[in-house]
Short mmCIF file of C-alpha atoms and ligand atoms in Angstrom, two decimals:
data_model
loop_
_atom_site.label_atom_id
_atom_site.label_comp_id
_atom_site.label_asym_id
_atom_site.label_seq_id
_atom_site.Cartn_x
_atom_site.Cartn_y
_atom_site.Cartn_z
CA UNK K 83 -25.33 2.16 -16.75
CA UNK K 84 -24.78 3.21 -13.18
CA UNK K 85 -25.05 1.07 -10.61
CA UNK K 86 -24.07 3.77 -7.85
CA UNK K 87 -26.25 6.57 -6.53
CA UNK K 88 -25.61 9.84 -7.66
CA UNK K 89 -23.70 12.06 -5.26
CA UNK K 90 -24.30 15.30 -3.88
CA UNK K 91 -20.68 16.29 -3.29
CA UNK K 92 -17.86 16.33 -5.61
CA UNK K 93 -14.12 16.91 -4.89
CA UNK K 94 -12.31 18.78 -7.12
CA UNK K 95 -8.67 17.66 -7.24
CA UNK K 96 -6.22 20.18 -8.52
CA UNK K 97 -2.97 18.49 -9.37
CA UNK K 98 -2.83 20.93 -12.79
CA UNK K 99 0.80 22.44 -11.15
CA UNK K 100 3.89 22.28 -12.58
CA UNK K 101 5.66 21.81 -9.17
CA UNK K 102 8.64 24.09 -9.34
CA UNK K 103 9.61 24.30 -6.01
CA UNK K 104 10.30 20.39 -5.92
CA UNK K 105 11.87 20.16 -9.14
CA UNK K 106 10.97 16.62 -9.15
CA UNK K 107 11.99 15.75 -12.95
CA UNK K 108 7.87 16.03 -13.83
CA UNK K 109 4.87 17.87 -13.26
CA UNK K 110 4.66 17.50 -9.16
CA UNK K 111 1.30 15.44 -9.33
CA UNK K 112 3.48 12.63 -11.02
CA UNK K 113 6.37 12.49 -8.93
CA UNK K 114 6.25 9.35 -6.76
CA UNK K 115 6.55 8.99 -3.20
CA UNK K 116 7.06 5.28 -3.24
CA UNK K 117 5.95 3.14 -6.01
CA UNK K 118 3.25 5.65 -6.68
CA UNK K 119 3.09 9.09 -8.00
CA UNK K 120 1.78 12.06 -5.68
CA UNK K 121 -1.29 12.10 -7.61
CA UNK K 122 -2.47 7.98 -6.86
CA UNK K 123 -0.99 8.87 -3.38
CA UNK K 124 -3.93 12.01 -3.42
CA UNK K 125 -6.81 9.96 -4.78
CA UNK K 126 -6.00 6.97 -2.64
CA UNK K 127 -7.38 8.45 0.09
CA UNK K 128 -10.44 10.69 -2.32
CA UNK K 129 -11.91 7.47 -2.97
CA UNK K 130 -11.71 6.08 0.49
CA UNK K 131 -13.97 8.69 1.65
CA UNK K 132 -17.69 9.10 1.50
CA UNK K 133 -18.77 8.86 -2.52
CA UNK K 134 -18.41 11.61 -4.07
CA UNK K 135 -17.80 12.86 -7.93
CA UNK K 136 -14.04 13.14 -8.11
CA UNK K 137 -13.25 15.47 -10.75
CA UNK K 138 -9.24 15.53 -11.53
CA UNK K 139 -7.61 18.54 -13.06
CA UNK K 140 -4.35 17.68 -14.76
CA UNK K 141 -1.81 19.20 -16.29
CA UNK K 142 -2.40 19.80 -20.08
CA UNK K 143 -0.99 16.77 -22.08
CA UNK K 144 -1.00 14.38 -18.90
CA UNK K 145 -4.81 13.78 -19.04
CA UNK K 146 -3.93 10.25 -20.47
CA UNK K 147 -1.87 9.61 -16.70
CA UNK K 148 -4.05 11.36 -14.53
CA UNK K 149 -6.87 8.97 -15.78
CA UNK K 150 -4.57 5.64 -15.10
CA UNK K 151 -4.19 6.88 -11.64
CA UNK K 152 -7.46 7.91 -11.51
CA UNK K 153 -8.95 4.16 -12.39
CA UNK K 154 -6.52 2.60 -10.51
CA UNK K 155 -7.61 4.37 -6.96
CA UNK K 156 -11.34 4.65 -7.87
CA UNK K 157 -11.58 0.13 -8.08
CA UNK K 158 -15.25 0.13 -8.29
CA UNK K 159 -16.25 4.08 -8.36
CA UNK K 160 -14.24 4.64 -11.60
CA UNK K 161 -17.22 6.08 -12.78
CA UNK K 162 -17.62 8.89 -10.44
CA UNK K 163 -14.41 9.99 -11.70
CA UNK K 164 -13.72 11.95 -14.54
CA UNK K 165 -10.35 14.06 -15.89
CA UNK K 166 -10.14 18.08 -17.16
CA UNK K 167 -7.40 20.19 -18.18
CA UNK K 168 -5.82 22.70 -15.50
CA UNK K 169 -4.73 26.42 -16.44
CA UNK K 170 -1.81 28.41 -16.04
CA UNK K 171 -3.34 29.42 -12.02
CA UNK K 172 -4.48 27.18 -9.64
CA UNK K 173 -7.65 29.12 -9.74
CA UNK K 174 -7.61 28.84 -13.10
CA UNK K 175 -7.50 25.24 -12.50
CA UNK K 176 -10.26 24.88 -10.26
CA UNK K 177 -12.66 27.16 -12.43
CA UNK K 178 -12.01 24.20 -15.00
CA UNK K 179 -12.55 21.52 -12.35
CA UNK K 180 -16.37 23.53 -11.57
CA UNK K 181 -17.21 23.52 -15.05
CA UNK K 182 -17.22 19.22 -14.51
CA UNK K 183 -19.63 19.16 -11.90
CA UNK K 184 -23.00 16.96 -11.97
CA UNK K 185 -25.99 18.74 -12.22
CA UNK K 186 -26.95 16.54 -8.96
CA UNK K 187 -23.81 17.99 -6.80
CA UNK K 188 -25.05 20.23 -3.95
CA UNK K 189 -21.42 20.47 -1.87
CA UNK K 190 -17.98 21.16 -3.68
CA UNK K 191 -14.60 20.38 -2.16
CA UNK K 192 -11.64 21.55 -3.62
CA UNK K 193 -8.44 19.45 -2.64
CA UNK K 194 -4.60 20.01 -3.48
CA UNK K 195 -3.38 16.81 -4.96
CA UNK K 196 0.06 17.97 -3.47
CA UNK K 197 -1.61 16.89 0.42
CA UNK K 198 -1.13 13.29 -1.05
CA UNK K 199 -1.36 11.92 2.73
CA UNK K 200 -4.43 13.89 3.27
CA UNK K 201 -6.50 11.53 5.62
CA UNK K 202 -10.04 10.38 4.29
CA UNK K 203 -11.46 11.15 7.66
CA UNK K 204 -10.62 14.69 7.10
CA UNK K 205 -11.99 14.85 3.88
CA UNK K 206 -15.26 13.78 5.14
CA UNK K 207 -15.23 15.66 7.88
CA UNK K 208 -14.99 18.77 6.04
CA UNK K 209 -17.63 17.43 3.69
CA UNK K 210 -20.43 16.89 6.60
CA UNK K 211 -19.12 20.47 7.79
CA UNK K 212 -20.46 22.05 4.72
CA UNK K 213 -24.06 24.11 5.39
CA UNK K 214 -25.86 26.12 3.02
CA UNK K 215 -24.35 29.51 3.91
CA UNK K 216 -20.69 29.24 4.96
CA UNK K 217 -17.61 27.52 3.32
CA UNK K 218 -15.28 25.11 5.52
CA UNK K 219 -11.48 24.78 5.69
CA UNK K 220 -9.67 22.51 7.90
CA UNK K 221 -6.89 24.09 10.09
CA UNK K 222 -3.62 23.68 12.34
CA UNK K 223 -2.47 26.25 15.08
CA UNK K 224 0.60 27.66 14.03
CA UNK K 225 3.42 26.50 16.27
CA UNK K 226 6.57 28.79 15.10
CA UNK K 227 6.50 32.32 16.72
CA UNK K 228 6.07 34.53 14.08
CA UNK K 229 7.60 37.87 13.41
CA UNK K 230 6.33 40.88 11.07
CA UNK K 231 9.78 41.90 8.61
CA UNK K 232 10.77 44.52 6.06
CA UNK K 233 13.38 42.84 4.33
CA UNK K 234 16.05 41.50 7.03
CA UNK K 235 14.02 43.87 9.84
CA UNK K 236 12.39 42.64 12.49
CA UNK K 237 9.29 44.73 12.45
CA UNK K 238 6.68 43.47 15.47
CA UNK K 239 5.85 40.01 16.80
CA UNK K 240 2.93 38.59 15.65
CA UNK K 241 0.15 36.60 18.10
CA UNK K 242 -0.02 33.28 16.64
CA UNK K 243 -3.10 32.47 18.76
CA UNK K 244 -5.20 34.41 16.30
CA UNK K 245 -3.57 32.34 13.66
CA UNK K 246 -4.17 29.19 11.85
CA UNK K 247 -2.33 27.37 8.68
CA UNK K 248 -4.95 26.30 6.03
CA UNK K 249 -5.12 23.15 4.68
CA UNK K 250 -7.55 21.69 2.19
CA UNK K 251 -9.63 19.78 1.12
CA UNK K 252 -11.67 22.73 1.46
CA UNK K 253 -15.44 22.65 1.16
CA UNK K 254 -18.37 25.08 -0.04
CA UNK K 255 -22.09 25.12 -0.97
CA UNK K 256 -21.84 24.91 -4.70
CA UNK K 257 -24.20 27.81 -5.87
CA UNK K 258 -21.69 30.22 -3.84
CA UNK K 259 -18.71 28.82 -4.70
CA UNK K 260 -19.59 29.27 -8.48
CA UNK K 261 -21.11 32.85 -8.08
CA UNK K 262 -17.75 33.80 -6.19
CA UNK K 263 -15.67 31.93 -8.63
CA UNK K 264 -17.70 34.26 -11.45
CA UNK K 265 -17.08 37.50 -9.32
CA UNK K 266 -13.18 36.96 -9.04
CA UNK K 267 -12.90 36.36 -12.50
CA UNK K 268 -14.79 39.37 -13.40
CA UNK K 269 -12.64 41.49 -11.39
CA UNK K 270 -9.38 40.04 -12.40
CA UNK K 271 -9.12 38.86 -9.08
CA UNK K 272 -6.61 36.02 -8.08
CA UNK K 273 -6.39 34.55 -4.56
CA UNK K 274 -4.34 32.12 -2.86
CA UNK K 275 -6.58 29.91 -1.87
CA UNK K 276 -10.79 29.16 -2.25
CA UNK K 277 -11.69 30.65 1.27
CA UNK K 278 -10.01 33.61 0.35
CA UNK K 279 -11.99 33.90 -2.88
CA UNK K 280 -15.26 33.04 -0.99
CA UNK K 281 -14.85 35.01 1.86
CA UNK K 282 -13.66 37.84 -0.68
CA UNK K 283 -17.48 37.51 -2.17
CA UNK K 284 -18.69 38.29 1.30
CA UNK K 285 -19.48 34.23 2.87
CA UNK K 286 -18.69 32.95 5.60
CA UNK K 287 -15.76 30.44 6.66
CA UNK K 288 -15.72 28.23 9.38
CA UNK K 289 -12.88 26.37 10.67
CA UNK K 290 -12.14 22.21 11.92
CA UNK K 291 -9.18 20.90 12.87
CA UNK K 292 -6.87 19.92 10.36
CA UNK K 293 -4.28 17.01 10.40
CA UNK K 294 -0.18 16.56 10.40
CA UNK K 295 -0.78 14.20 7.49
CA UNK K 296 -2.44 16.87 5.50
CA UNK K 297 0.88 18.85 4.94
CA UNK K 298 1.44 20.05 1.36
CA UNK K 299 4.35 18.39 -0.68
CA UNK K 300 6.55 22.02 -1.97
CA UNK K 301 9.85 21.17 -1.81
CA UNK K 302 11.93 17.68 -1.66
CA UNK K 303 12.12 18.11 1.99
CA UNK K 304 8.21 17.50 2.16
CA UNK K 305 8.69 14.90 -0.55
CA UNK K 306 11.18 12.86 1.77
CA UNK K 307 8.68 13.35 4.76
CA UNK K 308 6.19 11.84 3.28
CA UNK K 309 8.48 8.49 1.98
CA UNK K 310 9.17 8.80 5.58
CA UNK K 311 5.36 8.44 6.69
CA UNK K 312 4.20 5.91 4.22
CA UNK K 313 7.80 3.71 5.04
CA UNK K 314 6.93 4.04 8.90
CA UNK K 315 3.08 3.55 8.61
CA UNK K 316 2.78 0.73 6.52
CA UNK K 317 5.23 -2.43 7.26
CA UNK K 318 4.33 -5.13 4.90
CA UNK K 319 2.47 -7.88 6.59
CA UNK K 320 4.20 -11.28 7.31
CA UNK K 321 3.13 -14.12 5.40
CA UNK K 322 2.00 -18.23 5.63
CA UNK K 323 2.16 -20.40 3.33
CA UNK K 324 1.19 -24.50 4.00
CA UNK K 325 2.79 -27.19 2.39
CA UNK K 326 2.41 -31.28 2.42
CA UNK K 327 3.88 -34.47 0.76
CA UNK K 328 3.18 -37.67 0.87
CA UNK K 329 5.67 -40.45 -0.36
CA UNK K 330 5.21 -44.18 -0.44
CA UNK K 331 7.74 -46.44 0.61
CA UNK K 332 9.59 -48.77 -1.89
CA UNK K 333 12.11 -46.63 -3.75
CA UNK K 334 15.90 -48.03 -4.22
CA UNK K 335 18.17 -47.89 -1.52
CA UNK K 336 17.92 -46.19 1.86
CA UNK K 337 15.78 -43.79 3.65
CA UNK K 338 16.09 -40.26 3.28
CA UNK K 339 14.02 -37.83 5.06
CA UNK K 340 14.06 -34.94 6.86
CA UNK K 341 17.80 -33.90 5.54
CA UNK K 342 19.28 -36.88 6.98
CA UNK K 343 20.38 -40.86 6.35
CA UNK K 344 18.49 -43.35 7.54
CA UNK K 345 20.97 -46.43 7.00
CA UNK K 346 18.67 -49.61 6.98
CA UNK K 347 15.13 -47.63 6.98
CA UNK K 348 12.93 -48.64 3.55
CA UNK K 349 13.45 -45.89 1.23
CA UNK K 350 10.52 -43.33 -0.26
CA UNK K 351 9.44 -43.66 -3.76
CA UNK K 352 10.00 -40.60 -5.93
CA UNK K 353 11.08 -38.35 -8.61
CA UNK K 354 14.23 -37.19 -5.83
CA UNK K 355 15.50 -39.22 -3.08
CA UNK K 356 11.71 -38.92 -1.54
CA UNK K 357 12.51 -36.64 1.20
CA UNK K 358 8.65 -35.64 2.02
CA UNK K 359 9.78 -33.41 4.74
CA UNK K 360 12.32 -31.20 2.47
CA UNK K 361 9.08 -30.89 0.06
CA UNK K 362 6.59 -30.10 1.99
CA UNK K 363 9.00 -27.40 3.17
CA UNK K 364 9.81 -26.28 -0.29
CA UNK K 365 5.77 -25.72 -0.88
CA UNK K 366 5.07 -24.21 2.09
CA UNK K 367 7.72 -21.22 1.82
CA UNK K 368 7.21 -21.27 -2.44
CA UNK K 369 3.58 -20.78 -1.16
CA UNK K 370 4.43 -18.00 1.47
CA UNK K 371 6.57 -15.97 -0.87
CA UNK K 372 3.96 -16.12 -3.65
CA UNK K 373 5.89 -18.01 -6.01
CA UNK K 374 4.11 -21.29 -7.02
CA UNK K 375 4.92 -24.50 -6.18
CA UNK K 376 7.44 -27.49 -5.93
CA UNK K 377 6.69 -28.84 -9.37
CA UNK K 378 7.03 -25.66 -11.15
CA UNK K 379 10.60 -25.36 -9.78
CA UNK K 380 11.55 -28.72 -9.47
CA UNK K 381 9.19 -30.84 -10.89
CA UNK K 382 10.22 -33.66 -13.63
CA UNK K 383 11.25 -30.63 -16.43
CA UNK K 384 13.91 -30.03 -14.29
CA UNK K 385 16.17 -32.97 -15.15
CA UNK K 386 18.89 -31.78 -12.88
CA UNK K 387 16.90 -32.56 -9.05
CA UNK K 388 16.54 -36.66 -9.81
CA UNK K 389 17.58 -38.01 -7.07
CA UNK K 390 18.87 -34.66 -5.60
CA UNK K 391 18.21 -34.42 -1.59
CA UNK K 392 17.33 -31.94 0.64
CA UNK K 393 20.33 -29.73 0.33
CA UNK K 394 19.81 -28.78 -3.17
CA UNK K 395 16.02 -28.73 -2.45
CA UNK K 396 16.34 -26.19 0.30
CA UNK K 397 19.34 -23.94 -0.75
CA UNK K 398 17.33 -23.67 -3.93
CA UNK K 399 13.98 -22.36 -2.36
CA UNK K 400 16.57 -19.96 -0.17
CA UNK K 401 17.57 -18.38 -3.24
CA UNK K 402 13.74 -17.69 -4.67
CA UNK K 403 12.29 -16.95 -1.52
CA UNK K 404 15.05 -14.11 -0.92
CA UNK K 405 15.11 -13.33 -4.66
CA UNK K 406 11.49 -12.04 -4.01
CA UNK K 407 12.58 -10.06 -1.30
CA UNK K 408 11.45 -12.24 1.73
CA UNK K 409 13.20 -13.45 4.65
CA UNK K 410 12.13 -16.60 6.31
CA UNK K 411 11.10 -16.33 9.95
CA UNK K 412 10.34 -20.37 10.43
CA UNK K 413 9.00 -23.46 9.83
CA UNK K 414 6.97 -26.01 11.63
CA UNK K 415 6.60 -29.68 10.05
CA UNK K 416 5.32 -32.63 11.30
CA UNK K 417 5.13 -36.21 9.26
CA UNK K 418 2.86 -38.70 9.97
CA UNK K 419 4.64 -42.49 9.78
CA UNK K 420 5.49 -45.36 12.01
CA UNK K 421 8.94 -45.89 10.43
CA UNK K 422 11.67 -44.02 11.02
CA UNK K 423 11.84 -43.60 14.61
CA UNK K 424 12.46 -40.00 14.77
CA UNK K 425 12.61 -39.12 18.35
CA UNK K 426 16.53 -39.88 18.70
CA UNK K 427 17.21 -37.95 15.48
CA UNK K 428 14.81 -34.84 16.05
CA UNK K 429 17.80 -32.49 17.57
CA UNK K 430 20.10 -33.46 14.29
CA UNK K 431 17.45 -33.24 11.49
CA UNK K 432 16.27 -29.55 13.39
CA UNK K 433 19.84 -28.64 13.04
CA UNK K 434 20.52 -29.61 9.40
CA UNK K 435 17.36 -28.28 8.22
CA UNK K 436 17.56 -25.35 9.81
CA UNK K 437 21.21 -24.72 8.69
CA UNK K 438 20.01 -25.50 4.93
CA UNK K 439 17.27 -22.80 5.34
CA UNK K 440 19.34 -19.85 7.84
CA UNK K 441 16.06 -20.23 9.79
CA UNK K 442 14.66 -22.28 12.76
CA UNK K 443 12.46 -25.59 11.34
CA UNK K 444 11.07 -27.41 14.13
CA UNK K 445 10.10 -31.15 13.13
CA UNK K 446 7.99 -33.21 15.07
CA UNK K 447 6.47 -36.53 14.60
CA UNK K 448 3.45 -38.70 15.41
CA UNK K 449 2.04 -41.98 14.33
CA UNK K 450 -1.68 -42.51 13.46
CA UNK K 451 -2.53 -45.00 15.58
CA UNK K 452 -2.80 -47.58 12.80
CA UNK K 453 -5.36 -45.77 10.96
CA UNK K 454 -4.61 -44.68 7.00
CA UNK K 455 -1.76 -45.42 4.85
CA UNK K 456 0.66 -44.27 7.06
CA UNK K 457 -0.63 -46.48 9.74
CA UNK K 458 -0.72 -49.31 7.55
CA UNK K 459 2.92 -48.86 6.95
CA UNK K 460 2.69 -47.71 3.19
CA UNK K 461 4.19 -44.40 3.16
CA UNK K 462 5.05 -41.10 4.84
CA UNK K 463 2.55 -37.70 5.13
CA UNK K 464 4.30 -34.42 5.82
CA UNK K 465 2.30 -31.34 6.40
CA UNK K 466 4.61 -27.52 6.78
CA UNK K 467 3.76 -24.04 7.42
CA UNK K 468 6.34 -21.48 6.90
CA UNK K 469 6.39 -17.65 7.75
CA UNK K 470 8.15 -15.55 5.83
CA UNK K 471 8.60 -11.29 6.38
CA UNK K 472 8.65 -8.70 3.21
CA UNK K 473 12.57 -6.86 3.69
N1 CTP B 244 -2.30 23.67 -9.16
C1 CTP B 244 -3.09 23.50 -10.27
N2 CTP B 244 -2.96 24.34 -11.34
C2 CTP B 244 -2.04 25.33 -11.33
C3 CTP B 244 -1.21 25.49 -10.20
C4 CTP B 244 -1.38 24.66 -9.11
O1 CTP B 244 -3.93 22.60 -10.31
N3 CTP B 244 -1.92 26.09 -12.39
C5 CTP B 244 -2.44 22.75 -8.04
C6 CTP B 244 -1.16 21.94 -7.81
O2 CTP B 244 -1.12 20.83 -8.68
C7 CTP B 244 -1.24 21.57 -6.38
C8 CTP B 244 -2.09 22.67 -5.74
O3 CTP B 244 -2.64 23.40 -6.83
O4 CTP B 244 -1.86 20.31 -6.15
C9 CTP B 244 -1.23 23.54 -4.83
O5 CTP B 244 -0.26 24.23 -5.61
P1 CTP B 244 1.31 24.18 -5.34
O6 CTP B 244 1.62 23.39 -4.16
O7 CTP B 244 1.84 25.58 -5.46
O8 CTP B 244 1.82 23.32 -6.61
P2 CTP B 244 2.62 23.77 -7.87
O9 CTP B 244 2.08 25.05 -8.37
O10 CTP B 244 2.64 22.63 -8.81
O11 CTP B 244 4.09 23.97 -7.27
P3 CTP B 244 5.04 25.24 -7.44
O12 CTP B 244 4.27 26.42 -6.94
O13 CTP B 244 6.25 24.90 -6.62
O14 CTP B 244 5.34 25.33 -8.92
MG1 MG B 245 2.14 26.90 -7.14
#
């Protein structure tokens, strides 16, 4: 059952091409620019406009992928999407995309899945552009100076000021669109693009400024522009994570905490040598990088970290923190305790902790003016937060 209105505009979505000109290995639609294919890329930014019924014309036999892509950009609209099979034109492709529409849809736009960068404000803008007479197409001003040839002859120069490049999505009143799409096809007609056809029926076009991100993906140059655009637009974000430990005191020996020594301190109770500062670390960059906790990765099924201090601890969380393609930017800890004294030790444990990690750790201390377990002398409490950056 739906639980979305029912739109009034669909997109059409031709990705039905074969994508010569790149030469990408597959039909272009499924070519990726990064992790995802042209296609996801495309639809992406469909479904991040206005609602609308997003019909997708694939390539015969790749129905089954253009759906996964499909479901996987629509999140909650899924069900205003639905797949067809292109033909052999791209016209031929978008006659099979009309066929799909609602009976509800009012306003068709017809999009090239190859402007995979297409901005969703331009899709809606051309949407809202729409009357009930004329057909819309966004445009750029053409910057190159342009000649007229014959062959390797320069004929005349051409005024580019009474050009402009077409882009698409490109929008219509439906009832036109389909009577023009029925003329063409009864005269054998093909066109380059859907303005042509409709203006070729006798509507009207109108024009809005198009977008450098709409550019169409032909040939591995475009492809590499557009890795270029999504690698330069979209940094992964940096990331927290928040750790703490508490130990008691009365394990054997002495004190170990904070990487270092402490000859003649009580020792912490625990599984390892107690170090609550070189755990709480360990959880707060584990937590950061997304990768679970301290007793996941060192916990007591790992036989081999009894008693093990914080060298082992830290160059170990190095490893998994990297291994998941982080880099750490720092750490900030502070323990609660009235035992050790830390003050004369702060620049040395900073130092050794920060070695351990190849990253500044700052350590500071405080007691709790009596209050708690740690002011009653019982134990330590550690609390860390660690920021980590995607490579
Ligand atoms: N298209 C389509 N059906 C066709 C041909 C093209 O749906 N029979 C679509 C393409 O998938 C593309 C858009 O129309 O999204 C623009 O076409 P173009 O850039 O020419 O793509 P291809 O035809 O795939 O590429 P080429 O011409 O290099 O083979
Ligand atoms: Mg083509």
């Amino acid at each position: 059952m739906s639980i979305l209105p029912v739109p009034d505009t669909a997109i059409i979505v031709v990705a039905a091409g074969s994508g010569t000109r790149l030469d990408g290995g597959a039909p272009k639609a499924f070519v990726g620019i990064d992790a995802r294919p042209i296609l996801r890329h495309a639809l992406d930014r469909v479904f991040a406009a206005a609602p609308a019924q997003v019909v997708v014309v694939a390539p015969a036999g790749f129905e089954g992928d253009a759906e996964t892509e499909m479901r996987a950009a629509a999140g909650e609209r899924a069900e205003l999407g639905v797949v067809v099979t292109g033909g052999a034109t791209r016209q031929e492709s978008v006659a099979a995309g009309l066929s799909a529409l609602w009976g509800d849809v009012t306003t068709v736009l017809v999009h090239d899945a190859a402007r995979a960068l297409t901005p969703p404000e331009q899709i809606d803008a051309v949407a809202r552009a729409v009357t009930h007479e004329a057909g819309v197409i966004p445009a750029l001003p053409v910057v190159d100076t342009l000649k007229r040839v014959d062959d390797d002859r320069v004929v005349a120069a051409v005024d580019r000021a009474a050009l402009a490049a077409a882009q698409t999505p490109q929008g219509f009143p439906r009832a036109l669109l389909e009577a023009s799409y029925a003329a063409a096809r009864e005269q054998g007609a093909e066109y380059t693009d859907d303005a042509a056809l409709f203006a070729a029926a006798g509507h009207e076009v109108r024009r809005i400024p198009g977008s450098e991100r709409a550019f169409k993906i032909t040939t591995q140059a475009d492809l590499e522009r557009a890795r270029h655009l999504l690698g330069a637009s979209a940094p992964r974000a940096p990331r927290v994570g928040i750790g703490t430990d508490v130990h008691a005191f009365g394990g054997e020996g002495d004190l170990w905490l904070a990487g270092l020594h402490w000859p003649g301190e009580q020792a912490l109770s625990g599984h390892s040598d107690g170090d609550a500062v070189a755990h709480a670390i360990v959880d707060a960059l584990l937590g950061a990088a997304g990768l679970g906790d301290i007793g996941q990765h060192f916990g007591t099924a790992h036989p081999e970290y009894a008693g093990a201090h914080a060298d082992v601890f830290l160059g170990r969380t190095r490893e998994l923190v990297a291994d998941a393609g982080f880099t750490i930017g720092n750490v900030s800890v502070q323990f609660q305790a009235n035992r050790p004294r830390f003050a004369a030790r702060r620049a040395e444990a900073e130092q050794v902790l920060s070695a351990l990690l190849g990253a500044p750790v700052s350590v500071t201390a405080t007691t709790t003016d009596g209050l708690g377990f740690p002011g009653r002398g019982e134990g330590v409490a550690v609390t860390a937060v660690a920021l980590v950056f995607p490579r």
